[in-house]
PDB file of C-alpha atoms in Angstrom:
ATOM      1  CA  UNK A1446     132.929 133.586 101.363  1.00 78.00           C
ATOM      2  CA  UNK A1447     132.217 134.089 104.696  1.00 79.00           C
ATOM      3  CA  UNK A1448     131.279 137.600 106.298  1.00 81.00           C
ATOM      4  CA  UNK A1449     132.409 138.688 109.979  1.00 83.00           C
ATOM      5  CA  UNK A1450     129.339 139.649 111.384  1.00 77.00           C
ATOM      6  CA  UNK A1451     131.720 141.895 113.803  1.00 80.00           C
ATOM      7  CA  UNK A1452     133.949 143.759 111.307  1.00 85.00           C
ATOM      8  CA  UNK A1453     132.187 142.817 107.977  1.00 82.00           C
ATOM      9  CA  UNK A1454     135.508 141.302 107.167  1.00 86.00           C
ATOM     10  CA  UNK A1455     134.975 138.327 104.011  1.00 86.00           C
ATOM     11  CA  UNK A1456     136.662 135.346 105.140  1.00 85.00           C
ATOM     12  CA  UNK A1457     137.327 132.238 103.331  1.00 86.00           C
ATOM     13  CA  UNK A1458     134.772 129.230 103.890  1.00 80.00           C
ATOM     14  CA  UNK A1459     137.373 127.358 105.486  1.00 80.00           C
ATOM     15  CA  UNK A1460     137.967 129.661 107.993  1.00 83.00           C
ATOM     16  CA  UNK A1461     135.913 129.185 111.311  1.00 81.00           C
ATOM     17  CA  UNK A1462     136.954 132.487 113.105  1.00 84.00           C
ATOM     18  CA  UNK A1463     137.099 136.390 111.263  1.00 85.00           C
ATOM     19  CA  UNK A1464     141.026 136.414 109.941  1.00 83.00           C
ATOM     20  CA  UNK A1465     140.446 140.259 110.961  1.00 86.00           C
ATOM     21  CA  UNK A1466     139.030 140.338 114.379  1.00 85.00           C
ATOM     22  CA  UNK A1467     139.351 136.558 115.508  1.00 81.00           C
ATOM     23  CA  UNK A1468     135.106 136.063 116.100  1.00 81.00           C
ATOM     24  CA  UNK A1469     133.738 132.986 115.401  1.00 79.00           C
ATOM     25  CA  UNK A1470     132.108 132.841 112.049  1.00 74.00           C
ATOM     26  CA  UNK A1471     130.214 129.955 112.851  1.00 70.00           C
ATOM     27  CA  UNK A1472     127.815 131.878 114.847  1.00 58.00           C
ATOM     28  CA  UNK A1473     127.528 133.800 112.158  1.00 49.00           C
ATOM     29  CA  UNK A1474     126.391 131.444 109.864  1.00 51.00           C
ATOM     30  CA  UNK A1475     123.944 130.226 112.870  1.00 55.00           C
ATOM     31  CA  UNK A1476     122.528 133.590 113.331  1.00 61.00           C
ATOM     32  CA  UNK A1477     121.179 134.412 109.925  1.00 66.00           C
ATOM     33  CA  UNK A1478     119.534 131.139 109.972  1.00 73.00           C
ATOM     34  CA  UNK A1479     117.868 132.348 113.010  1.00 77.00           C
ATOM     35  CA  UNK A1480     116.788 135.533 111.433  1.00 80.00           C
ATOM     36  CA  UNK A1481     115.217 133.826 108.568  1.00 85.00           C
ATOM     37  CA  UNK A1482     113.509 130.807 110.730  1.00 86.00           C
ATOM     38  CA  UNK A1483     112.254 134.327 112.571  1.00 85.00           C
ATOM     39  CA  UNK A1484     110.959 135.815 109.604  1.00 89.00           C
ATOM     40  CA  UNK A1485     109.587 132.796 108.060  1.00 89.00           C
ATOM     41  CA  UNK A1486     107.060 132.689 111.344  1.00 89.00           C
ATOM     42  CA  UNK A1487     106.290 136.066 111.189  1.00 89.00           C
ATOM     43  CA  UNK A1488     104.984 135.786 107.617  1.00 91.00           C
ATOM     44  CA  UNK A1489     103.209 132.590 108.697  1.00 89.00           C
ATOM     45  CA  UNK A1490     101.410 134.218 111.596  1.00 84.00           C
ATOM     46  CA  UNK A1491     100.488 137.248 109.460  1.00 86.00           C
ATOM     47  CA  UNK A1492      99.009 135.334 106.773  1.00 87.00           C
ATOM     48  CA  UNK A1493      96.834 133.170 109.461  1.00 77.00           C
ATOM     49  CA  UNK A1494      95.932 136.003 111.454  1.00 77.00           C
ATOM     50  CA  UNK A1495      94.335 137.875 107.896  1.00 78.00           C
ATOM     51  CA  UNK A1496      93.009 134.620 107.233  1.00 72.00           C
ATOM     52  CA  UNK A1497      91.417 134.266 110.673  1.00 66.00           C
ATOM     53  CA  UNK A1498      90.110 137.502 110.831  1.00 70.00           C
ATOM     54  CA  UNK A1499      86.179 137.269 109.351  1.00 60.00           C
ATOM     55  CA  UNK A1500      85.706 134.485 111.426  1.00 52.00           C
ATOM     56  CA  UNK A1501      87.530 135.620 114.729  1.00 56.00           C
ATOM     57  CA  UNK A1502      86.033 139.116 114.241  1.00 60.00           C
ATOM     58  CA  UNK A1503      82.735 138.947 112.027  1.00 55.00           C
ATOM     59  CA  UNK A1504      82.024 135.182 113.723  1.00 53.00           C
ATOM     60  CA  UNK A1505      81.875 133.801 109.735  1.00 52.00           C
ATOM     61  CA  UNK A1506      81.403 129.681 110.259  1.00 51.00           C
ATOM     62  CA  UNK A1507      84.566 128.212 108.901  1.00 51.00           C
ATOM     63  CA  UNK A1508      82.433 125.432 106.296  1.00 56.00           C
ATOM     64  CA  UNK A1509      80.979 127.681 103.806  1.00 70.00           C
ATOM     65  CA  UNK A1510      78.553 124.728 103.374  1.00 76.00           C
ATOM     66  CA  UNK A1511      76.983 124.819 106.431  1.00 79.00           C
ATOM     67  CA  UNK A1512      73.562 126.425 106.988  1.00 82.00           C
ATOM     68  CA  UNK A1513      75.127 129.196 109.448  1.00 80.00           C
ATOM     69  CA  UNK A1514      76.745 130.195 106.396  1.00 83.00           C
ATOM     70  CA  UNK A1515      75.481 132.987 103.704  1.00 85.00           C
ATOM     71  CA  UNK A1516      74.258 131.517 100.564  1.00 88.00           C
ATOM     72  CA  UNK A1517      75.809 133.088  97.781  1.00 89.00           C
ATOM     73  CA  UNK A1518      72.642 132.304  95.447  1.00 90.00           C
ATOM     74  CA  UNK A1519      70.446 134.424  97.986  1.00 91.00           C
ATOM     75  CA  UNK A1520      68.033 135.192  94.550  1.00 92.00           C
ATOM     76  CA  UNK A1521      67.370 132.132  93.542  1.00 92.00           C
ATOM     77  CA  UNK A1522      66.859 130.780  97.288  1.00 93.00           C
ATOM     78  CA  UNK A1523      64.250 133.472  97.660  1.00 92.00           C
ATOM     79  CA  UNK A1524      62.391 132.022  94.461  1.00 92.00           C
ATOM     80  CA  UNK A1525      61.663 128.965  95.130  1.00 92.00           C
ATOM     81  CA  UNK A1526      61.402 129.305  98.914  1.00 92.00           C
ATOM     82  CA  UNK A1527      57.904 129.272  98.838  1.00 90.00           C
ATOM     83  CA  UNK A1528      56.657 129.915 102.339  1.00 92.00           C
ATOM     84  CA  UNK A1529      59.549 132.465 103.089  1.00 92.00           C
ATOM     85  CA  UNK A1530      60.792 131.132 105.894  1.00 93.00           C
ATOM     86  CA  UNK A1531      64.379 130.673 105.057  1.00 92.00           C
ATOM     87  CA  UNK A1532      64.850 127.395 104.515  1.00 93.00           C
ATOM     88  CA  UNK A1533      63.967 124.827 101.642  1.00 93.00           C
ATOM     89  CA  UNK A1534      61.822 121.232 101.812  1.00 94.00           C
ATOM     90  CA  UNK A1535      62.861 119.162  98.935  1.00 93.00           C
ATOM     91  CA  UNK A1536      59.726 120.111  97.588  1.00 92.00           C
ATOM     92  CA  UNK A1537      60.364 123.893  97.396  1.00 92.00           C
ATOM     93  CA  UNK A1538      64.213 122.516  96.345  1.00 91.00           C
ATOM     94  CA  UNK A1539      63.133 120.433  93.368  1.00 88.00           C
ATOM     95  CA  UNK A1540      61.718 123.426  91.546  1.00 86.00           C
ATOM     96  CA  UNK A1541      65.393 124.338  90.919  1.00 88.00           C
ATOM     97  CA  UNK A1542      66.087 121.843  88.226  1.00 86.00           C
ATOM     98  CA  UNK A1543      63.017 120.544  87.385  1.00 83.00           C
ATOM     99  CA  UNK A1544      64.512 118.741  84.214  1.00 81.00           C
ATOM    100  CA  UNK A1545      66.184 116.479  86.719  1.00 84.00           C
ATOM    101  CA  UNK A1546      64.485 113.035  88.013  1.00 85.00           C
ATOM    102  CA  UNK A1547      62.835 113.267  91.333  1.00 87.00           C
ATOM    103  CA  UNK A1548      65.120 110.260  92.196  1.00 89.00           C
ATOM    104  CA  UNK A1549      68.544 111.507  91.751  1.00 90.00           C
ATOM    105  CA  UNK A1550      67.602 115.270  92.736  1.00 91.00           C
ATOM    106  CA  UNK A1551      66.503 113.251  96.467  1.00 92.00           C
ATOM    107  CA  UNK A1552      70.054 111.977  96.506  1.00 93.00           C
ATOM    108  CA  UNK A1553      71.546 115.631  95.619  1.00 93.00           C
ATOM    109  CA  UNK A1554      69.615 117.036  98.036  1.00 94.00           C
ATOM    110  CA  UNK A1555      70.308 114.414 100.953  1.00 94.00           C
ATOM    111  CA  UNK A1556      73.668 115.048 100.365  1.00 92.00           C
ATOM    112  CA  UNK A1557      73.695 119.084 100.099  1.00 92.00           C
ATOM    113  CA  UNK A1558      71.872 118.141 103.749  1.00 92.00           C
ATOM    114  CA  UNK A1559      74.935 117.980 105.888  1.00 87.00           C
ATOM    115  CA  UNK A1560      72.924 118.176 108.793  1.00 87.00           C
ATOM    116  CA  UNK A1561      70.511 116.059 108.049  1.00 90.00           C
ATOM    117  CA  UNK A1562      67.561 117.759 109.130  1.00 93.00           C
ATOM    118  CA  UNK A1563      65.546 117.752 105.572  1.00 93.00           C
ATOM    119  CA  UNK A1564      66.368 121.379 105.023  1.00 94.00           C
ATOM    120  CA  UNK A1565      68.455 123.576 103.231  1.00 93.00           C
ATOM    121  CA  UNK A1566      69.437 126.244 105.067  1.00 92.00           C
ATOM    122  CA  UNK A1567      72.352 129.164 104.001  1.00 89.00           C
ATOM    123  CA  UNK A1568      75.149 127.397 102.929  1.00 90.00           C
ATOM    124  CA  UNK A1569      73.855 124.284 101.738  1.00 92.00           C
ATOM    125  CA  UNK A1570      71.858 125.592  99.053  1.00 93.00           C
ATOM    126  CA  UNK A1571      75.386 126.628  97.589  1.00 92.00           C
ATOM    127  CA  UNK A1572      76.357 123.009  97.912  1.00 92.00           C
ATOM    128  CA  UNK A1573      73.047 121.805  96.319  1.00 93.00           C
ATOM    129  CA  UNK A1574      73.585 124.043  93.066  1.00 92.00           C
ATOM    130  CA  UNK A1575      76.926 123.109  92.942  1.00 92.00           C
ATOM    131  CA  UNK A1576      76.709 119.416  93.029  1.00 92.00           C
ATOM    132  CA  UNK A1577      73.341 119.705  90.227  1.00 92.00           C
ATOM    133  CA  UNK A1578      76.037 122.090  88.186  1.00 91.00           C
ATOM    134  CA  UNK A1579      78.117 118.715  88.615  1.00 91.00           C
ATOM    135  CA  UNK A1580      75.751 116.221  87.760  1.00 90.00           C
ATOM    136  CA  UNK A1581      74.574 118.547  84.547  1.00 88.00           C
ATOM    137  CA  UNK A1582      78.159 118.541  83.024  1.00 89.00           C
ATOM    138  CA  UNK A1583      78.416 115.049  83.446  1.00 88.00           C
ATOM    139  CA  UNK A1584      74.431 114.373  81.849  1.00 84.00           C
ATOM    140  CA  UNK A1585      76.271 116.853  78.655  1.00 86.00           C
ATOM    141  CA  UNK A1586      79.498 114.526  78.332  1.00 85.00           C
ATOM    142  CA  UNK A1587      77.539 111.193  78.460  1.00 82.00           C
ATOM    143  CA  UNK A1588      75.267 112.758  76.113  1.00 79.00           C
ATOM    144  CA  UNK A1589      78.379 114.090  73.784  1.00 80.00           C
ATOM    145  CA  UNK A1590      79.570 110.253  74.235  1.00 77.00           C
ATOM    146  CA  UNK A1591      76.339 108.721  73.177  1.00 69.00           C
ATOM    147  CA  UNK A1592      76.000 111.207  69.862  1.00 69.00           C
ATOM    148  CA  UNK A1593      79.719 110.395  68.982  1.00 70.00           C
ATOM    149  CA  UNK A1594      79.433 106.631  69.338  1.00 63.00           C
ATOM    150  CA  UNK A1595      75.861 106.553  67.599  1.00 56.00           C
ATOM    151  CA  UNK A1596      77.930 108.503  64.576  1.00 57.00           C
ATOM    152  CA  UNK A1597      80.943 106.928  64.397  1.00 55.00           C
ATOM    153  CA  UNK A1598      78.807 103.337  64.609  1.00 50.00           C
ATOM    154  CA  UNK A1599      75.937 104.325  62.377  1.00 48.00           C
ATOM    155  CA  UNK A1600      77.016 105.671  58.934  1.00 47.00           C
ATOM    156  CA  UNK A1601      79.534 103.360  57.668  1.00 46.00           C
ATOM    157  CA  UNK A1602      80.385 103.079  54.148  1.00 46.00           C
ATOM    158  CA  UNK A1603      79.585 100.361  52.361  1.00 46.00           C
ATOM    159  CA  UNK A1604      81.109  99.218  48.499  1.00 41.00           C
ATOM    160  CA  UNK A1605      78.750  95.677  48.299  1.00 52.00           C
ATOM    161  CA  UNK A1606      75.812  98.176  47.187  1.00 61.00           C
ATOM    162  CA  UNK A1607      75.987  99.529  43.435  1.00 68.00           C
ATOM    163  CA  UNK A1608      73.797 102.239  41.926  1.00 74.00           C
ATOM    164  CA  UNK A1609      70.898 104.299  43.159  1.00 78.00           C
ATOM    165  CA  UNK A1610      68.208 103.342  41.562  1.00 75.00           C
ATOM    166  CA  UNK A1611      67.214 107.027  41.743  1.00 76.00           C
ATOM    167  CA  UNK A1612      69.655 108.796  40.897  1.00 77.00           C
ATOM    168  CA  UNK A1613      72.375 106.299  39.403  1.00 76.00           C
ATOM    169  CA  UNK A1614      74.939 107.474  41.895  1.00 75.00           C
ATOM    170  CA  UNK A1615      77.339 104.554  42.164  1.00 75.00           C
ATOM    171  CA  UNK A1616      78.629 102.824  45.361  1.00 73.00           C
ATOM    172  CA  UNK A1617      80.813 105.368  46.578  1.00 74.00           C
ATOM    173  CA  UNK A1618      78.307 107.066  47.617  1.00 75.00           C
ATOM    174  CA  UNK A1619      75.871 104.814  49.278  1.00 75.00           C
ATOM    175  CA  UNK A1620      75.532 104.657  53.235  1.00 78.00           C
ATOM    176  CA  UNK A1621      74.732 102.263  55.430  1.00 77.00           C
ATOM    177  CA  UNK A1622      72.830 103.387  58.963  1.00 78.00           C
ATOM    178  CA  UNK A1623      71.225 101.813  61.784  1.00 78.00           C
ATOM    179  CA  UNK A1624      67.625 103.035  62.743  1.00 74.00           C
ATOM    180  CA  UNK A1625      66.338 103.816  66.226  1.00 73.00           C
ATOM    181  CA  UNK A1626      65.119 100.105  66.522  1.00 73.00           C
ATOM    182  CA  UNK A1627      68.672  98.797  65.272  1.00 75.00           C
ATOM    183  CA  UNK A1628      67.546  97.928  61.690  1.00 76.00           C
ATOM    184  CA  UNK A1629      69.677  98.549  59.054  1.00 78.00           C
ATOM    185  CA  UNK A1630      68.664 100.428  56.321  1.00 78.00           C
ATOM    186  CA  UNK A1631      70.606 102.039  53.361  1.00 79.00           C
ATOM    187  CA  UNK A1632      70.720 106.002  51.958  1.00 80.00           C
ATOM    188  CA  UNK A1633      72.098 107.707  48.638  1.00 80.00           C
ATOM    189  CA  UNK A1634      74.240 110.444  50.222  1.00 78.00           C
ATOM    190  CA  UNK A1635      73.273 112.841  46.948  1.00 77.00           C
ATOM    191  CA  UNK A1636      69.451 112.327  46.348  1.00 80.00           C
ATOM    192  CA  UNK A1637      68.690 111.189  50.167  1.00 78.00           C
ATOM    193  CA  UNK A1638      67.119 107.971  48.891  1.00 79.00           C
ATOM    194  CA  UNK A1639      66.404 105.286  51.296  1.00 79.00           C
ATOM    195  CA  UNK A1640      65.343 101.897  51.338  1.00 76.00           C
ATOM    196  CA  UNK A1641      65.514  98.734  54.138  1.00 71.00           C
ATOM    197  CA  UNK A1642      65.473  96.021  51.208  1.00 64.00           C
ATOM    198  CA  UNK A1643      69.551  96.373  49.873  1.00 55.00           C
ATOM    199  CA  UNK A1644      68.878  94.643  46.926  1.00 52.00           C
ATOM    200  CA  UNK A1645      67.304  97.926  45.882  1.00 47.00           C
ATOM    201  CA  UNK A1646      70.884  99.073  45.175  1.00 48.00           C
ATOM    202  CA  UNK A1647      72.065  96.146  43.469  1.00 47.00           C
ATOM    203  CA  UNK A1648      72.661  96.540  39.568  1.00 44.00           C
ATOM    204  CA  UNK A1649      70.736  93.931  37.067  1.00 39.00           C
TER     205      UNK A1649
END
């Protein structure tokens, strides 16, 4: 149904003028697309203007990864920047993950850089941490990887083996691994005996 926007009158959709009052309904229907084109904008230009506003008013740099930017890690900045002067060599900048190789912390910090001037002013420190956060979580998964690989790889049951000479534990229970130099070498899973030579295991 269509509503006179004139009388108020509900018309047909059909109709193009009010069956009441004889106005056009079409401008209607145009109108109250208008008003809600109109208010769409309005919202827009609200929402950019509140957005705008630290950086129109308060002059905060749009990149928060830029040195005019505030570090957010302003304590840990301050402790390692050893000469105080507000900004960090890669020599004051390697002290904050010292567990990582001089050669991929260079790269990091190159990169944190973003004006290449071999300093790490406000903002990029932020990026620095970040991208060593980064670089940790994937060092943990590869790790997580390697240890599920080296398990699902290394123990594998074996039934060519019979008893323990220790113990007497029969095949089901003897285990086949692979050492750190990739030897093989074979372990009684209930008395922890161990021995390279297979035969060992083999009964008379």
């Amino acid at each position: 149904m269509k509503k006179c926007r004139i009388c108020g009158e509900k018309n047909p959709d059909k109709n193009r003028f009010c069956q009441n009052c004889g106005d056009s309904l079409s401008a209607s229907v145009i109108g109250s697309k208008k008003r809600i084109i109109v208010i769409a904008v309005v919202i827009f230009a609200v929402l950019w203007f509140i957005a705008m506003t630290p950086h129109i008013f308060f002059g905060e740099p749009f990149d928060s990864f830029s040195e005019e930017s505030q570090t957010r890690n302003l304590v840990d900045f301050n402790a390692i920047d050893m000469d105080c002067d507000g900004a960090l060599t890669f020599e004051e900048a390697d002290g904050y993950a010292p567990e990582i190789d001089q050669y991929t912390l260079s790269d990091i910090f190159d990169k944190a850089d973003r004006n290449h001037n071999g300093l790490l002013r406000g903002g990029e420190f932020d990026l620095y941490i970040n991208k060593i956060k980064d670089y940790s979580k994937q060092l943990e998964k590869q790790k997580k990887s390697n240890e599920k690989n080296i398990s699902s790889s290394s123990s594998i049951p074996t039934v060519k083996l019979g008893k323990c000479p220790s113990c007497g534990s029969g095949a089901e229970n003897m285990y086949e691994y692979t050492d750190e130099f990739g030897r093989p070498y074979y372990q009684c899973t209930v008395c922890d005996y161990l021995i390279y030579e297979e035969g060992e295991f083999y009964d008379g």
